[in-house]
mmCIF file of C-alpha atoms in Angstrom:
data_model
loop_
_atom_site.group_PDB
_atom_site.id
_atom_site.type_symbol
_atom_site.label_atom_id
_atom_site.label_comp_id
_atom_site.label_asym_id
_atom_site.label_seq_id
_atom_site.Cartn_x
_atom_site.Cartn_y
_atom_site.Cartn_z
ATOM 1 C CA MET A 1316 19.301 7.976 -27.157
ATOM 2 C CA THR A 1317 21.396 10.766 -25.692
ATOM 3 C CA ASP A 1318 22.757 10.271 -22.180
ATOM 4 C CA ASP A 1319 22.243 13.957 -21.440
ATOM 5 C CA PRO A 1320 18.500 14.577 -21.863
ATOM 6 C CA THR A 1321 17.363 18.185 -21.634
ATOM 7 C CA MET A 1322 14.005 19.867 -21.740
ATOM 8 C CA GLY A 1323 13.076 21.168 -25.124
ATOM 9 C CA ALA A 1324 10.184 21.897 -27.416
ATOM 10 C CA PRO A 1325 7.768 19.030 -28.073
ATOM 11 C CA VAL A 1326 8.493 16.870 -31.076
ATOM 12 C CA ALA A 1327 5.894 17.339 -33.805
ATOM 13 C CA SER A 1328 3.701 14.280 -33.669
ATOM 14 C CA GLY A 1329 0.856 14.121 -36.139
ATOM 15 C CA GLN A 1330 -0.841 11.945 -33.518
ATOM 16 C CA PRO A 1331 -4.129 12.699 -31.762
ATOM 17 C CA THR A 1332 -3.661 14.439 -28.429
ATOM 18 C CA HIS A 1333 -7.121 13.834 -26.963
ATOM 19 C CA ALA A 1334 -7.308 13.008 -23.286
ATOM 20 C CA MET A 1335 -7.734 9.375 -22.293
ATOM 21 C CA SER A 1336 -10.611 8.215 -20.135
ATOM 22 C CA HIS A 1337 -9.790 7.140 -16.590
ATOM 23 C CA GLY A 1338 -11.509 5.693 -13.567
ATOM 24 C CA GLY A 1339 -12.574 7.669 -10.559
ATOM 25 C CA ASP A 1340 -14.965 10.147 -12.224
ATOM 26 C CA LEU A 1341 -18.583 9.477 -11.276
ATOM 27 C CA SER A 1342 -20.084 12.729 -12.529
ATOM 28 C CA THR A 1343 -21.761 11.137 -15.566
ATOM 29 C CA LEU A 1344 -22.712 7.919 -13.809
ATOM 30 C CA ARG A 1345 -24.527 9.761 -11.029
ATOM 31 C CA GLN A 1346 -27.165 10.723 -13.568
ATOM 32 C CA ALA A 1347 -28.024 7.034 -13.992
ATOM 33 C CA TYR A 1348 -27.890 5.894 -10.350
ATOM 34 C CA ALA A 1349 -29.169 8.160 -7.608
ATOM 35 C CA GLY A 1350 -27.773 6.242 -4.620
ATOM 36 C CA ASP A 1351 -24.298 6.149 -3.111
ATOM 37 C CA TRP A 1352 -21.766 4.763 -5.543
ATOM 38 C CA ILE A 1353 -19.169 2.158 -4.697
ATOM 39 C CA ASP A 1354 -16.290 3.330 -6.867
ATOM 40 C CA LEU A 1355 -13.890 0.462 -7.529
ATOM 41 C CA SER A 1356 -12.649 1.878 -10.835
ATOM 42 C CA THR A 1357 -9.256 2.890 -9.411
ATOM 43 C CA GLY A 1358 -6.527 1.167 -7.428
ATOM 44 C CA ILE A 1359 -6.681 3.719 -4.612
ATOM 45 C CA ASN A 1360 -6.620 2.487 -1.028
ATOM 46 C CA PRO A 1361 -10.116 3.012 0.440
ATOM 47 C CA PHE A 1362 -8.591 3.258 3.935
ATOM 48 C CA ALA A 1363 -6.698 6.525 3.840
ATOM 49 C CA TRP A 1364 -3.870 7.550 6.113
ATOM 50 C CA PRO A 1365 -5.482 9.753 8.834
ATOM 51 C CA ILE A 1366 -4.779 13.388 8.031
ATOM 52 C CA PRO A 1367 -3.806 15.372 11.164
ATOM 53 C CA GLN A 1368 -4.677 18.977 11.886
ATOM 54 C CA LEU A 1369 -2.279 21.104 9.857
ATOM 55 C CA PRO A 1370 -0.668 24.356 10.966
ATOM 56 C CA SER A 1371 -2.676 27.249 9.584
ATOM 57 C CA ASP A 1372 0.334 28.631 7.725
ATOM 58 C CA SER A 1373 0.391 25.465 5.578
ATOM 59 C CA TRP A 1374 -2.576 27.045 3.814
ATOM 60 C CA THR A 1375 -1.637 30.710 3.976
ATOM 61 C CA ARG A 1376 2.053 30.878 2.991
ATOM 62 C CA LEU A 1377 4.048 29.634 0.050
ATOM 63 C CA PRO A 1378 5.893 26.420 0.912
ATOM 64 C CA GLY A 1379 9.549 26.870 1.811
ATOM 65 C CA GLN A 1380 12.614 24.919 0.808
ATOM 66 C CA ASP A 1381 12.839 23.409 4.287
ATOM 67 C CA ASP A 1382 9.369 21.875 3.765
ATOM 68 C CA MET A 1383 10.471 20.386 0.462
ATOM 69 C CA ASP A 1384 13.747 19.089 1.894
ATOM 70 C CA ALA A 1385 11.874 17.342 4.699
ATOM 71 C CA LEU A 1386 9.501 15.685 2.227
ATOM 72 C CA LEU A 1387 12.283 14.459 -0.040
ATOM 73 C CA GLN A 1388 14.258 13.067 2.874
ATOM 74 C CA ALA A 1389 11.149 11.218 4.096
ATOM 75 C CA ALA A 1390 10.587 9.822 0.602
ATOM 76 C CA ARG A 1391 14.184 8.596 0.340
ATOM 77 C CA GLN A 1392 13.796 6.836 3.677
ATOM 78 C CA ALA A 1393 10.424 5.287 2.848
ATOM 79 C CA TYR A 1394 11.520 4.053 -0.593
ATOM 80 C CA GLY A 1395 14.971 2.857 0.443
ATOM 81 C CA ALA A 1396 16.682 5.236 -1.980
ATOM 82 C CA PRO A 1397 20.317 6.222 -1.479
ATOM 83 C CA SER A 1398 21.317 9.689 -0.373
ATOM 84 C CA GLY A 1399 23.799 11.953 -2.125
ATOM 85 C CA GLU A 1400 23.692 14.349 -5.041
ATOM 86 C CA ALA A 1401 24.049 11.628 -7.687
ATOM 87 C CA ALA A 1402 20.784 10.026 -6.577
ATOM 88 C CA GLY A 1403 18.307 12.756 -7.465
ATOM 89 C CA ILE A 1404 14.700 12.917 -6.311
ATOM 90 C CA VAL A 1405 12.025 15.447 -7.157
ATOM 91 C CA ALA A 1406 8.438 15.840 -5.972
ATOM 92 C CA VAL A 1407 5.715 16.431 -8.558
ATOM 93 C CA PRO A 1408 1.965 17.108 -8.316
ATOM 94 C CA GLY A 1409 1.101 13.468 -8.952
ATOM 95 C CA THR A 1410 3.043 11.011 -11.106
ATOM 96 C CA GLN A 1411 0.745 11.886 -14.002
ATOM 97 C CA ALA A 1412 2.675 15.156 -14.248
ATOM 98 C CA ALA A 1413 5.920 13.216 -14.651
ATOM 99 C CA ILE A 1414 4.353 10.868 -17.192
ATOM 100 C CA GLN A 1415 3.444 13.921 -19.270
ATOM 101 C CA LEU A 1416 6.933 15.435 -18.965
ATOM 102 C CA LEU A 1417 9.133 12.425 -19.680
ATOM 103 C CA PRO A 1418 8.539 12.262 -23.464
ATOM 104 C CA ARG A 1419 9.664 15.903 -23.695
ATOM 105 C CA LEU A 1420 12.656 15.280 -21.484
ATOM 106 C CA PHE A 1421 13.927 12.447 -23.656
ATOM 107 C CA ALA A 1422 13.276 14.100 -27.015
ATOM 108 C CA ARG A 1423 16.433 14.196 -29.142
ATOM 109 C CA PRO A 1424 17.731 17.650 -30.081
ATOM 110 C CA ASP A 1425 17.725 16.632 -33.759
ATOM 111 C CA GLY A 1426 14.032 15.719 -33.588
ATOM 112 C CA VAL A 1427 14.578 12.047 -34.434
ATOM 113 C CA PRO A 1428 11.924 10.033 -32.592
ATOM 114 C CA VAL A 1429 12.994 7.912 -29.662
ATOM 115 C CA ARG A 1430 12.130 4.222 -29.891
ATOM 116 C CA ILE A 1431 10.546 3.129 -26.606
ATOM 117 C CA GLY A 1432 9.407 -0.356 -25.688
ATOM 118 C CA ILE A 1433 6.517 -0.579 -23.204
ATOM 119 C CA LEU A 1434 5.846 -3.858 -21.446
ATOM 120 C CA GLY A 1435 2.208 -4.805 -21.685
ATOM 121 C CA PRO A 1436 -0.543 -5.365 -21.343
ATOM 122 C CA THR A 1437 -0.588 -2.322 -19.079
ATOM 123 C CA TYR A 1438 -2.545 0.871 -18.693
ATOM 124 C CA GLY A 1439 -2.515 2.992 -21.796
ATOM 125 C CA GLU A 1440 -1.378 6.378 -20.523
ATOM 126 C CA HIS A 1441 2.334 5.784 -21.072
ATOM 127 C CA ALA A 1442 1.970 4.716 -24.705
ATOM 128 C CA HIS A 1443 -0.504 7.538 -25.327
ATOM 129 C CA VAL A 1444 1.771 10.356 -24.167
ATOM 130 C CA TRP A 1445 4.909 9.022 -25.894
ATOM 131 C CA ARG A 1446 3.025 8.612 -29.174
ATOM 132 C CA SER A 1447 1.478 12.065 -28.859
ATOM 133 C CA MET A 1448 5.016 13.487 -28.765
ATOM 134 C CA GLY A 1449 5.941 11.695 -31.984
ATOM 135 C CA HIS A 1450 8.074 8.921 -30.518
ATOM 136 C CA VAL A 1451 7.967 5.352 -31.786
ATOM 137 C CA VAL A 1452 6.196 3.107 -29.264
ATOM 138 C CA VAL A 1453 6.757 -0.653 -29.395
ATOM 139 C CA GLU A 1454 4.186 -2.410 -27.223
ATOM 140 C CA ILE A 1455 5.709 -5.631 -25.921
ATOM 141 C CA ASP A 1456 3.413 -8.406 -24.736
ATOM 142 C CA GLY A 1457 5.065 -10.040 -21.751
ATOM 143 C CA VAL A 1458 8.786 -10.203 -21.075
ATOM 144 C CA PRO A 1459 10.959 -9.299 -24.083
ATOM 145 C CA GLY A 1460 13.532 -11.741 -25.352
ATOM 146 C CA SER A 1461 15.693 -8.916 -26.657
ATOM 147 C CA LEU A 1462 16.063 -5.171 -26.133
ATOM 148 C CA GLN A 1463 17.815 -4.600 -29.455
ATOM 149 C CA GLY A 1464 16.627 -1.528 -31.293
ATOM 150 C CA LEU A 1465 15.175 0.151 -28.196
ATOM 151 C CA ASP A 1466 16.391 3.446 -26.783
ATOM 152 C CA ILE A 1467 14.154 3.123 -23.722
ATOM 153 C CA LEU A 1468 12.317 0.288 -22.010
ATOM 154 C CA LEU A 1469 9.372 1.231 -19.781
ATOM 155 C CA ALA A 1470 7.807 -1.206 -17.326
ATOM 156 C CA VAL A 1471 5.092 -0.827 -14.704
ATOM 157 C CA ASN A 1472 6.179 -2.850 -11.668
ATOM 158 C CA PRO A 1473 4.050 -4.283 -10.172
ATOM 159 C CA ASN A 1474 1.966 -4.085 -13.295
ATOM 160 C CA ASN A 1475 -1.498 -2.630 -13.707
ATOM 161 C CA PRO A 1476 -3.912 -4.370 -14.220
ATOM 162 C CA ASP A 1477 -2.574 -7.934 -13.759
ATOM 163 C CA GLY A 1478 -0.157 -7.332 -10.858
ATOM 164 C CA ARG A 1479 2.810 -8.920 -12.634
ATOM 165 C CA GLY A 1480 6.013 -8.351 -10.671
ATOM 166 C CA LEU A 1481 9.453 -8.242 -12.242
ATOM 167 C CA GLY A 1482 12.359 -9.460 -10.146
ATOM 168 C CA LEU A 1483 15.357 -7.298 -9.351
ATOM 169 C CA PRO A 1484 17.899 -9.520 -11.185
ATOM 170 C CA LEU A 1485 15.943 -9.199 -14.436
ATOM 171 C CA LEU A 1486 15.491 -5.442 -14.029
ATOM 172 C CA ARG A 1487 19.178 -4.966 -13.301
ATOM 173 C CA ARG A 1488 20.145 -7.001 -16.348
ATOM 174 C CA TRP A 1489 17.889 -4.882 -18.554
ATOM 175 C CA HIS A 1490 19.205 -1.691 -16.989
ATOM 176 C CA ALA A 1491 22.832 -2.715 -17.502
ATOM 177 C CA GLU A 1492 22.225 -3.615 -21.159
ATOM 178 C CA LEU A 1493 20.439 -0.351 -21.922
ATOM 179 C CA ALA A 1494 22.772 1.908 -19.948
ATOM 180 C CA ALA A 1495 25.856 0.378 -21.618
ATOM 181 C CA ARG A 1496 24.717 1.865 -24.937
ATOM 182 C CA GLY A 1497 23.272 5.107 -23.587
ATOM 183 C CA GLY A 1498 19.724 3.801 -23.219
ATOM 184 C CA TRP A 1499 17.293 4.087 -20.327
ATOM 185 C CA LEU A 1500 15.091 1.907 -18.165
ATOM 186 C CA ILE A 1501 11.987 3.720 -16.850
ATOM 187 C CA LEU A 1502 10.075 2.003 -14.047
ATOM 188 C CA ASP A 1503 6.603 3.066 -12.971
ATOM 189 C CA GLU A 1504 6.398 1.836 -9.372
ATOM 190 C CA ALA A 1505 3.003 3.399 -8.646
ATOM 191 C CA PHE A 1506 1.870 0.295 -6.735
ATOM 192 C CA ALA A 1507 5.213 -0.745 -5.225
ATOM 193 C CA ASP A 1508 4.249 0.468 -1.739
ATOM 194 C CA VAL A 1509 2.272 -2.750 -1.294
ATOM 195 C CA ALA A 1510 5.153 -4.861 -2.642
ATOM 196 C CA PRO A 1511 8.397 -3.083 -1.701
ATOM 197 C CA GLU A 1512 10.429 -6.173 -2.561
ATOM 198 C CA VAL A 1513 10.005 -5.427 -6.297
ATOM 199 C CA SER A 1514 11.260 -1.833 -6.050
ATOM 200 C CA LEU A 1515 14.546 -0.834 -7.644
ATOM 201 C CA CYS A 1516 14.722 2.413 -5.673
ATOM 202 C CA ILE A 1517 17.850 1.113 -3.940
ATOM 203 C CA ASP A 1518 19.613 1.664 -7.294
ATOM 204 C CA ALA A 1519 18.190 5.152 -7.822
ATOM 205 C CA GLY A 1520 20.713 7.606 -9.212
ATOM 206 C CA LYS A 1521 22.520 5.167 -11.469
ATOM 207 C CA PRO A 1522 22.910 6.364 -15.071
ATOM 208 C CA GLY A 1523 20.114 5.179 -17.335
ATOM 209 C CA LEU A 1524 17.508 4.521 -14.628
ATOM 210 C CA VAL A 1525 14.379 6.586 -13.870
ATOM 211 C CA ILE A 1526 11.762 5.537 -11.306
ATOM 212 C CA LEU A 1527 8.291 6.977 -10.722
ATOM 213 C CA ARG A 1528 6.595 6.640 -7.327
ATOM 214 C CA SER A 1529 2.997 7.519 -6.534
ATOM 215 C CA PHE A 1530 1.971 8.743 -3.085
ATOM 216 C CA GLY A 1531 -1.813 8.899 -3.322
ATOM 217 C CA LYS A 1532 -2.619 5.284 -4.194
ATOM 218 C CA PHE A 1533 -1.240 3.444 -1.164
ATOM 219 C CA PHE A 1534 -1.956 6.239 1.298
ATOM 220 C CA GLY A 1535 -5.482 6.656 -0.087
ATOM 221 C CA LEU A 1536 -4.991 10.376 -0.681
ATOM 222 C CA ALA A 1537 -5.133 10.656 -4.462
ATOM 223 C CA GLY A 1538 -6.734 14.092 -4.261
ATOM 224 C CA LEU A 1539 -3.556 15.414 -2.647
ATOM 225 C CA ARG A 1540 -1.758 15.060 -6.019
ATOM 226 C CA LEU A 1541 1.731 14.051 -4.974
ATOM 227 C CA GLY A 1542 4.357 11.829 -6.533
ATOM 228 C CA PHE A 1543 8.105 11.466 -6.976
ATOM 229 C CA VAL A 1544 10.690 10.881 -9.677
ATOM 230 C CA LEU A 1545 14.014 9.279 -8.750
ATOM 231 C CA GLY A 1546 16.984 9.178 -11.082
ATOM 232 C CA PRO A 1547 20.274 10.825 -12.016
ATOM 233 C CA GLY A 1548 20.478 14.404 -10.830
ATOM 234 C CA MET A 1549 20.382 15.833 -14.347
ATOM 235 C CA VAL A 1550 17.006 14.148 -14.936
ATOM 236 C CA THR A 1551 15.358 15.153 -11.671
ATOM 237 C CA GLU A 1552 16.680 18.695 -11.978
ATOM 238 C CA ALA A 1553 15.248 18.994 -15.490
ATOM 239 C CA ILE A 1554 11.869 17.831 -14.173
ATOM 240 C CA ARG A 1555 12.044 20.265 -11.259
ATOM 241 C CA ILE A 1556 12.712 23.153 -13.629
ATOM 242 C CA ALA A 1557 9.951 22.078 -16.013
ATOM 243 C CA ALA A 1558 7.418 21.734 -13.182
ATOM 244 C CA GLY A 1559 8.159 25.273 -12.029
ATOM 245 C CA PRO A 1560 8.304 26.774 -8.526
ATOM 246 C CA TRP A 1561 5.829 25.648 -5.848
ATOM 247 C CA ALA A 1562 4.656 22.712 -7.938
ATOM 248 C CA VAL A 1563 3.644 20.881 -4.761
ATOM 249 C CA SER A 1564 1.312 22.619 -2.311
ATOM 250 C CA GLY A 1565 2.188 23.356 1.305
ATOM 251 C CA PRO A 1566 -0.464 20.965 2.697
ATOM 252 C CA ALA A 1567 0.786 18.205 0.392
ATOM 253 C CA LEU A 1568 4.339 18.717 1.662
ATOM 254 C CA GLN A 1569 3.232 18.538 5.295
ATOM 255 C CA ILE A 1570 0.923 15.542 4.877
ATOM 256 C CA GLY A 1571 3.302 13.670 2.585
ATOM 257 C CA THR A 1572 6.211 14.025 4.998
ATOM 258 C CA ALA A 1573 4.232 12.822 8.008
ATOM 259 C CA ALA A 1574 2.685 9.868 6.156
ATOM 260 C CA LEU A 1575 5.966 8.689 4.637
ATOM 261 C CA LEU A 1576 7.572 8.713 8.076
ATOM 262 C CA ASP A 1577 4.696 6.703 9.591
ATOM 263 C CA ILE A 1578 6.352 3.318 9.119
ATOM 264 C CA ASP A 1579 4.074 1.531 11.603
ATOM 265 C CA TRP A 1580 0.915 2.562 9.739
ATOM 266 C CA GLN A 1581 2.455 1.431 6.462
ATOM 267 C CA ALA A 1582 3.326 -2.013 7.832
ATOM 268 C CA ARG A 1583 -0.135 -2.513 9.332
ATOM 269 C CA MET A 1584 -1.827 -1.353 6.149
ATOM 270 C CA ARG A 1585 0.167 -3.724 3.956
ATOM 271 C CA GLU A 1586 -0.950 -6.668 6.072
ATOM 272 C CA ASP A 1587 -4.566 -5.486 6.169
ATOM 273 C CA LEU A 1588 -4.705 -5.025 2.402
ATOM 274 C CA ARG A 1589 -3.209 -8.469 1.794
ATOM 275 C CA ALA A 1590 -5.849 -10.040 4.033
ATOM 276 C CA ARG A 1591 -8.636 -8.151 2.274
ATOM 277 C CA ALA A 1592 -7.328 -9.189 -1.144
ATOM 278 C CA ARG A 1593 -7.294 -12.840 -0.054
ATOM 279 C CA ARG A 1594 -10.906 -12.549 1.167
ATOM 280 C CA PHE A 1595 -11.920 -10.868 -2.084
ATOM 281 C CA ASP A 1596 -10.370 -13.665 -4.150
ATOM 282 C CA GLN A 1597 -12.105 -16.337 -2.083
ATOM 283 C CA MET A 1598 -15.472 -14.618 -2.416
ATOM 284 C CA MET A 1599 -14.952 -14.466 -6.192
ATOM 285 C CA ARG A 1600 -14.052 -18.160 -6.315
ATOM 286 C CA ASP A 1601 -17.161 -18.975 -4.276
ATOM 287 C CA ARG A 1602 -19.160 -17.366 -7.085
ATOM 288 C CA GLY A 1603 -17.339 -19.294 -9.795
ATOM 289 C CA ILE A 1604 -15.263 -16.322 -10.978
ATOM 290 C CA HIS A 1605 -11.587 -16.738 -11.792
ATOM 291 C CA VAL A 1606 -9.185 -14.122 -10.424
ATOM 292 C CA LEU A 1607 -6.242 -13.643 -12.773
ATOM 293 C CA GLY A 1608 -4.061 -11.582 -10.433
ATOM 294 C CA GLY A 1609 -3.508 -8.036 -9.288
ATOM 295 C CA THR A 1610 -1.987 -6.338 -6.281
ATOM 296 C CA SER A 1611 -3.478 -5.942 -2.828
ATOM 297 C CA LEU A 1612 -4.991 -2.638 -4.032
ATOM 298 C CA PHE A 1613 -6.828 -4.112 -7.016
ATOM 299 C CA ARG A 1614 -7.850 -7.504 -8.380
ATOM 300 C CA LEU A 1615 -8.228 -8.598 -11.986
ATOM 301 C CA ALA A 1616 -10.982 -11.110 -12.769
ATOM 302 C CA LYS A 1617 -11.956 -13.046 -15.891
ATOM 303 C CA ILE A 1618 -15.623 -12.675 -16.792
ATOM 304 C CA THR A 1619 -17.062 -13.883 -20.093
ATOM 305 C CA ASP A 1620 -18.964 -10.695 -20.902
ATOM 306 C CA ALA A 1621 -17.088 -8.112 -18.848
ATOM 307 C CA ALA A 1622 -18.758 -5.121 -20.516
ATOM 308 C CA GLY A 1623 -22.226 -6.560 -19.992
ATOM 309 C CA PHE A 1624 -21.579 -7.414 -16.365
ATOM 310 C CA ALA A 1625 -20.033 -3.989 -15.772
ATOM 311 C CA ALA A 1626 -23.317 -2.490 -16.982
ATOM 312 C CA ALA A 1627 -25.221 -4.704 -14.535
ATOM 313 C CA LEU A 1628 -22.915 -3.582 -11.738
ATOM 314 C CA ARG A 1629 -23.504 0.052 -12.663
ATOM 315 C CA GLY A 1630 -27.194 -0.653 -12.246
ATOM 316 C CA GLN A 1631 -26.381 -1.522 -8.633
ATOM 317 C CA GLY A 1632 -24.168 1.540 -8.147
ATOM 318 C CA ILE A 1633 -20.805 -0.231 -8.532
ATOM 319 C CA HIS A 1634 -18.211 1.258 -10.880
ATOM 320 C CA VAL A 1635 -15.381 -1.001 -12.128
ATOM 321 C CA ARG A 1636 -12.847 -0.975 -14.977
ATOM 322 C CA VAL A 1637 -13.177 -2.963 -18.196
ATOM 323 C CA PHE A 1638 -10.749 -3.037 -21.111
ATOM 324 C CA ASP A 1639 -11.476 -2.683 -24.825
ATOM 325 C CA THR A 1640 -8.469 -4.800 -25.752
ATOM 326 C CA GLN A 1641 -9.294 -7.555 -23.233
ATOM 327 C CA PRO A 1642 -13.087 -8.080 -23.341
ATOM 328 C CA GLN A 1643 -13.018 -10.724 -20.588
ATOM 329 C CA TRP A 1644 -11.055 -8.639 -18.080
ATOM 330 C CA MET A 1645 -12.607 -6.696 -15.223
ATOM 331 C CA ARG A 1646 -10.562 -4.891 -12.588
ATOM 332 C CA PHE A 1647 -11.867 -4.212 -9.094
ATOM 333 C CA GLY A 1648 -10.435 -1.881 -6.494
ATOM 334 C CA LEU A 1649 -10.921 -3.130 -2.943
ATOM 335 C CA PRO A 1650 -14.253 -2.129 -1.371
ATOM 336 C CA ALA A 1651 -14.277 -0.284 1.938
ATOM 337 C CA ASP A 1652 -17.644 -1.821 2.918
ATOM 338 C CA GLU A 1653 -17.288 -5.463 1.967
ATOM 339 C CA ALA A 1654 -20.771 -6.559 3.045
ATOM 340 C CA GLU A 1655 -22.520 -3.850 1.019
ATOM 341 C CA PHE A 1656 -20.343 -4.519 -1.999
ATOM 342 C CA TRP A 1657 -21.127 -8.234 -2.055
ATOM 343 C CA ARG A 1658 -24.839 -7.562 -1.520
ATOM 344 C CA ARG A 1659 -24.914 -5.370 -4.614
ATOM 345 C CA PHE A 1660 -22.564 -7.694 -6.542
ATOM 346 C CA ASP A 1661 -24.862 -10.651 -5.999
ATOM 347 C CA ALA A 1662 -27.860 -8.585 -7.041
ATOM 348 C CA ALA A 1663 -26.092 -7.808 -10.337
ATOM 349 C CA LEU A 1664 -24.974 -11.423 -10.748
ATOM 350 C CA ASN A 1665 -28.527 -12.655 -10.373
ATOM 351 C CA SER A 1666 -30.191 -9.965 -12.479
#
């Protein structure tokens, strides 16, 4: 793996490039259930940060560099990232954009595929995009005993869908081992806002470390399409160039800055979500259902026939996530209306 990645043409893959299915799209399901859906198929906070009235020119003018600078400074502060040119940070229109770009960024100039290990079980988008670019993906179940033979190690921390958290000493040991031979550690911290103690953003800017942060999940504003990449300046600059000018909208810059600076709201929301997750787990246990884990934005349960029960829940207007590779797993986002959710859940359970 080169220690000077640059944007280049995609590596020929020979792999299918079809889009993956994701949660959050009810357009097809609405044909089967005419009532109001309870969409728990994502890990998006159902209690969004309150959007203030925006200046009219947020909508009518192109965003300026001062708007972007303010957003990036707010993100550094919120994530505990160091300042200085070595510690780069770039805003993107959702971390999905960065996920799509990274396999191009790390493509070798000679076209030799990169060998990337991905800690699983996790959501499939990372493996999908790296494979579609022709790289060699090694899916690692659990914590690897060795990183030999890997150019890159990618971990989602805390993990989706089981909520597994990796401690900072382990992450730093992996990073040191990879960086010493020109390798890279990529961390997807999309859900780290609810568990800031697992974030490695304090080390952002060190050679061989790239971190992705999502804005929309914790702040409940996924439609805003905003995320961040932190890493060495050469990496974040390459992403900025690839994303093009005005990649983030003026309203997203304004809202993102204000929300990231609202430390009091963030602290209150973390506590509220933890309490709601504890109640959710207890209600599941009361119904004889085992909760395997998760974060305070989603819970993972073990259900004998997850696909069958998901169909019963859809009959009650509840949309959840099931997994082809784990037929007993079912992931729930947290419901905004707990009473209505449990009423419908029990109706499905007893059907």
